Amino acid sequence: MKRNWWRWCLGLIVLIGVCWPAYTWSKANIKSLKTAGRTRMAPVIMVPGSSASQNRFDDLITELGKETPQQHSVLKLTVQTNGKIKYSGNIGRNDNQPFIIVAFANNKDGKANIDQQAVWLNDAFKDLVKTYKFNHFRALGHSNGGLIWTLFLERYLKQSPKVHIDRLMTIAAPFNMESTSTTAKTSMFNELYEYRTGLPNGLTAYSIAGTENYTSDGTVPYNSVNFGKYIFQDEIKHFTEITVTGANTAHSDLPQNKQIVSLIRQYLLDENVPSKLRKQNQQQLKN
């Protein structure tokens, strides 16, 4: 009996010795298959709102550079009205998640301009893909920049079929323009709603609303931001709306608002944030 016990132990040790390498190889192979074909570079492409230049996100980028384990290089583009693109800055050789800002020489407000800016974003996007050879990315849009991204994803991303978006974050995007109504729909919303089935169904999107007085951020009505749910829900993989209140929640302050910066770092960049801010973010998602 004692001899048989040692045989069982020896057999178990041999079995583990045989199976463990196979298990670790299988686990690594599954992980490799999941990421097969994905380029190392996955830029975060930012689009500012109306009247904003390619420098709109400078303060945000400065804030993101604080207490972060990774430094990001910055490339800026401005698309001219004739479609030509002016570049400034650069992407670091070993930077797999650079920041790319796409702005427009004609950065005026209004539906017709926003529609045209989405076309120009497509021109810039194709040029970026051709130059830097990435096949997935993440996107950030402030104010009308969120509308430009939504139109692009609905109507133009399919023109680059080998490239997909991982995540989108919009900040104070007025999906129903200046309307404060909970029922009346603007022509901008109707267009976004009409083409919503073109959204990538694997997309994860976050819509952030800032409120100084629980009705508006001083420029964009909360109800307008809230209309985003009618566009994204049931069309993409995940959609989350987050409301940020308190200090520095005026429309122009939102991109560099410390809580929003931590949301960007946590949900768009997958970087660590201080535990206090992480708890605040999680509480926002619950509310």
Coordinates of C-alpha atoms in Angstrom, one line a residue:
M1 CA 0.0 0.0 0.0
K2 CA 2.8 2.4 0.9
R3 CA 4.6 1.5 -2.3
N4 CA 1.5 2.3 -4.4
W5 CA 1.1 5.6 -2.7
W6 CA 4.6 6.6 -3.9
R7 CA 3.7 5.5 -7.3
W8 CA 0.6 7.7 -7.3
C9 CA 2.7 10.7 -6.2
L10 CA 5.3 10.0 -8.9
G11 CA 2.6 9.6 -11.5
L12 CA 1.0 12.9 -10.5
I13 CA 4.4 14.7 -10.6
V14 CA 5.0 13.3 -14.1
L15 CA 1.5 14.3 -15.2
I16 CA 2.0 17.9 -14.0
G17 CA 5.4 18.0 -15.6
V18 CA 3.9 17.0 -19.0
C19 CA 0.7 19.1 -18.8
W20 CA 2.0 22.4 -17.4
P21 CA 4.2 23.3 -20.4
A22 CA 1.2 22.4 -22.7
Y23 CA -1.1 24.6 -20.6
T24 CA 1.2 27.6 -20.6
W25 CA 1.8 27.2 -24.3
S26 CA -1.9 27.0 -25.0
K27 CA -2.6 30.1 -22.8
A28 CA 0.1 32.1 -24.6
N29 CA -1.1 30.9 -28.0
I30 CA -4.7 31.9 -27.3
K31 CA -3.5 35.4 -26.2
S32 CA -1.4 35.6 -29.4
L33 CA -4.4 34.6 -31.6
K34 CA -6.5 37.3 -29.9
T35 CA -4.1 40.0 -30.9
A36 CA -3.0 38.5 -34.2
G37 CA -2.7 41.1 -36.9
R38 CA -3.0 44.0 -34.5
T39 CA -0.3 46.6 -35.0
R40 CA 1.7 47.7 -32.0
M41 CA 0.9 51.3 -32.7
A42 CA -2.6 52.2 -31.6
P43 CA -2.8 56.0 -31.6
V44 CA -5.2 58.2 -29.7
I45 CA -6.7 60.6 -32.2
M46 CA -8.3 63.7 -30.9
V47 CA -10.6 66.1 -32.7
P48 CA -11.4 69.5 -31.1
G49 CA -14.7 71.4 -31.3
S50 CA -15.7 74.4 -33.3
S51 CA -13.5 77.5 -33.2
A52 CA -10.7 75.4 -31.7
S53 CA -7.3 74.9 -33.3
Q54 CA -4.8 72.0 -33.2
N55 CA -3.5 73.4 -29.9
R56 CA -6.9 72.8 -28.1
F57 CA -5.7 69.8 -26.2
D58 CA -2.3 71.1 -25.0
D59 CA -3.5 71.6 -21.4
L60 CA -5.1 68.1 -21.4
I61 CA -1.9 66.5 -22.7
T62 CA 0.1 68.3 -20.0
E63 CA -2.2 67.0 -17.4
L64 CA -2.0 63.5 -18.8
G65 CA 1.8 63.7 -18.6
K66 CA 1.6 64.1 -14.8
E67 CA 1.9 61.0 -12.7
T68 CA 1.7 58.7 -15.7
P69 CA 4.0 55.8 -16.4
Q70 CA 4.1 56.5 -20.1
Q71 CA 5.0 59.6 -22.0
H72 CA 3.2 60.2 -25.3
S73 CA 4.6 62.0 -28.4
V74 CA 2.3 64.4 -30.1
L75 CA 1.6 64.9 -33.8
K76 CA -0.7 67.7 -34.9
L77 CA -2.6 68.1 -38.2
T78 CA -4.6 70.9 -39.7
V79 CA -6.7 70.1 -42.7
Q80 CA -7.0 73.1 -45.1
T81 CA -10.2 74.0 -47.0
N82 CA -8.6 72.6 -50.2
G83 CA -8.0 69.2 -48.5
K84 CA -4.3 69.6 -48.0
I85 CA -2.9 68.8 -44.6
K86 CA -0.3 70.6 -42.6
Y87 CA 1.7 68.5 -40.1
S88 CA 3.6 69.6 -37.0
G89 CA 5.3 67.6 -34.2
N90 CA 6.3 64.0 -34.6
I91 CA 5.7 60.5 -33.4
G92 CA 8.4 58.9 -31.3
R93 CA 10.1 55.9 -32.8
N94 CA 9.1 53.6 -29.9
D95 CA 5.8 55.2 -29.0
N96 CA 3.0 52.8 -29.5
Q97 CA 0.2 55.1 -28.3
P98 CA 1.0 58.6 -29.6
F99 CA -1.5 61.5 -29.4
I100 CA -2.6 62.8 -32.8
I101 CA -4.7 65.9 -33.0
V102 CA -6.7 66.6 -36.2
A103 CA -8.0 70.2 -36.6
F104 CA -9.5 72.1 -39.5
A105 CA -8.7 75.5 -41.0
N106 CA -12.5 76.0 -41.3
N107 CA -13.5 75.2 -37.8
K108 CA -16.8 77.0 -37.8
D109 CA -20.0 75.7 -36.1
G110 CA -23.1 74.7 -37.9
K111 CA -24.4 71.4 -39.4
A112 CA -23.0 72.0 -42.9
N113 CA -19.6 72.7 -41.5
I114 CA -19.6 69.7 -39.2
D115 CA -20.6 67.5 -42.1
Q116 CA -17.7 68.8 -44.2
Q117 CA -15.3 68.5 -41.2
A118 CA -16.2 64.8 -41.0
V119 CA -15.2 64.4 -44.7
W120 CA -11.9 66.2 -43.9
L121 CA -11.3 63.9 -40.9
N122 CA -11.6 61.0 -43.3
D123 CA -9.0 62.5 -45.6
A124 CA -6.6 63.0 -42.7
F125 CA -7.3 59.6 -41.3
K126 CA -6.5 57.9 -44.6
D127 CA -3.3 59.8 -44.8
L128 CA -2.3 58.8 -41.3
V129 CA -3.0 55.1 -41.9
K130 CA -1.0 55.2 -45.1
T131 CA 1.9 56.9 -43.4
Y132 CA 2.0 55.2 -40.0
K133 CA 0.6 51.7 -40.9
F134 CA -1.7 51.2 -37.9
N135 CA -4.8 49.1 -38.0
H136 CA -6.5 50.1 -34.8
F137 CA -6.9 53.3 -32.7
R138 CA -8.8 55.1 -30.0
A139 CA -10.6 58.4 -30.4
L140 CA -11.4 61.5 -28.4
G141 CA -13.7 64.3 -29.4
H142 CA -14.6 67.5 -27.5
S143 CA -17.9 69.3 -28.2
N144 CA -18.5 69.2 -32.0
G145 CA -15.4 67.0 -32.2
G146 CA -17.6 64.3 -30.8
L147 CA -20.2 64.8 -33.6
I148 CA -17.4 64.8 -36.2
W149 CA -16.2 61.4 -34.9
T150 CA -19.7 60.0 -34.8
L151 CA -20.3 61.0 -38.4
F152 CA -16.9 59.6 -39.4
L153 CA -17.6 56.2 -37.7
E154 CA -21.1 55.9 -39.2
R155 CA -20.2 56.9 -42.7
Y156 CA -16.5 56.9 -43.5
L157 CA -14.5 54.4 -41.4
K158 CA -15.7 51.6 -43.7
Q159 CA -13.6 53.2 -46.4
S160 CA -10.6 51.9 -44.4
P161 CA -11.8 48.3 -44.0
K162 CA -8.6 47.0 -42.4
V163 CA -8.7 49.6 -39.6
H164 CA -11.0 49.4 -36.6
I165 CA -11.6 51.6 -33.6
D166 CA -11.2 50.2 -30.1
R167 CA -12.8 53.0 -28.0
L168 CA -14.4 56.4 -28.4
M169 CA -14.8 59.1 -25.8
T170 CA -16.8 62.2 -26.4
I171 CA -16.8 65.2 -24.0
A172 CA -19.8 67.5 -24.0
A173 CA -20.9 66.5 -27.5
P174 CA -24.1 68.3 -28.4
F175 CA -25.8 65.4 -30.2
N176 CA -29.0 67.5 -30.4
M177 CA -27.1 70.8 -31.0
E178 CA -28.3 73.7 -28.8
S179 CA -31.7 72.3 -28.1
T180 CA -32.7 71.9 -24.4
S181 CA -35.8 69.8 -25.3
T182 CA -36.2 66.2 -24.3
T183 CA -38.4 65.4 -27.3
A184 CA -37.7 67.9 -30.2
K185 CA -35.1 66.6 -32.6
T186 CA -32.7 68.8 -34.6
S187 CA -31.6 68.0 -38.2
M188 CA -28.1 67.2 -36.8
F189 CA -29.5 64.6 -34.5
N190 CA -31.7 63.2 -37.3
E191 CA -28.7 62.7 -39.5
L192 CA -26.7 61.0 -36.7
Y193 CA -29.7 58.8 -35.9
E194 CA -30.3 57.9 -39.5
Y195 CA -26.8 56.5 -40.1
R196 CA -26.3 54.9 -36.6
T197 CA -26.4 51.4 -38.0
G198 CA -23.1 52.2 -39.7
L199 CA -21.4 52.4 -36.2
P200 CA -18.8 49.6 -35.6
N201 CA -20.8 47.0 -33.5
G202 CA -17.7 46.1 -31.5
L203 CA -17.1 49.7 -30.3
T204 CA -17.0 50.7 -26.6
A205 CA -18.0 54.4 -26.2
Y206 CA -18.1 56.8 -23.3
S207 CA -20.1 60.0 -23.5
I208 CA -19.1 62.6 -20.8
A209 CA -21.4 65.5 -19.9
G210 CA -20.3 68.4 -17.7
T211 CA -22.9 70.3 -15.8
E212 CA -22.4 73.6 -13.9
N213 CA -26.0 73.6 -12.8
Y214 CA -27.3 70.2 -13.7
T215 CA -28.9 71.5 -16.9
S216 CA -25.9 72.8 -18.9
D217 CA -22.1 73.3 -18.9
G218 CA -22.7 76.9 -19.8
T219 CA -22.7 76.2 -23.6
V220 CA -24.1 72.7 -24.3
P221 CA -27.3 71.6 -22.6
Y222 CA -27.2 68.3 -20.7
N223 CA -30.3 67.1 -22.6
S224 CA -28.4 67.5 -25.9
V225 CA -25.5 65.3 -24.6
N226 CA -28.1 62.8 -23.3
F227 CA -29.4 62.4 -26.8
G228 CA -26.3 60.4 -27.6
K229 CA -27.9 57.3 -26.0
Y230 CA -30.4 57.1 -28.8
I231 CA -27.6 57.0 -31.3
F232 CA -25.2 54.5 -29.6
Q233 CA -27.4 52.2 -27.5
D234 CA -28.1 48.8 -29.1
E235 CA -25.8 49.6 -32.0
I236 CA -22.4 49.1 -30.3
K237 CA -20.9 46.7 -27.8
H238 CA -20.9 49.1 -24.8
F239 CA -22.1 52.6 -24.2
T240 CA -21.7 54.5 -21.0
E241 CA -22.7 58.1 -20.2
I242 CA -20.9 59.8 -17.3
T243 CA -21.9 63.2 -15.8
V244 CA -19.2 65.3 -14.2
T245 CA -20.2 68.1 -11.8
G246 CA -18.4 70.6 -9.5
A247 CA -15.4 72.8 -10.2
N248 CA -14.1 73.4 -13.7
T249 CA -17.1 72.0 -15.5
A250 CA -17.7 74.9 -17.8
H251 CA -17.6 73.8 -21.4
S252 CA -14.2 75.1 -22.3
D253 CA -12.7 73.8 -19.1
L254 CA -13.9 70.2 -19.5
P255 CA -10.9 68.7 -21.5
Q256 CA -8.5 69.6 -18.7
N257 CA -10.9 69.0 -15.8
K258 CA -8.9 66.7 -13.4
Q259 CA -11.7 64.2 -13.1
I260 CA -12.2 63.9 -16.8
V261 CA -8.4 63.6 -17.2
S262 CA -8.5 60.6 -14.9
L263 CA -11.4 59.2 -16.9
I264 CA -9.4 59.5 -20.1
R265 CA -6.4 57.9 -18.5
Q266 CA -8.4 55.1 -17.0
Y267 CA -10.8 54.2 -19.8
L268 CA -9.1 55.5 -23.0
L269 CA -5.5 54.9 -22.1
D270 CA -5.7 52.0 -19.7
E271 CA -3.3 53.8 -17.4
N272 CA -3.2 53.7 -13.6
V273 CA -4.9 56.6 -11.8
P274 CA -4.7 57.5 -8.1
S275 CA -7.1 55.3 -6.0
K276 CA -9.1 58.3 -4.9
L277 CA -9.9 59.4 -8.4
R278 CA -10.5 55.8 -9.5
K279 CA -13.2 55.5 -6.7
Q280 CA -14.7 58.7 -7.9
N281 CA -14.9 57.5 -11.5
Q282 CA -16.4 54.2 -10.4
Q283 CA -19.0 56.1 -8.4
Q284 CA -19.8 58.2 -11.4
L285 CA -20.4 55.0 -13.5
K286 CA -22.8 53.7 -10.8
N287 CA -24.9 57.0 -10.6

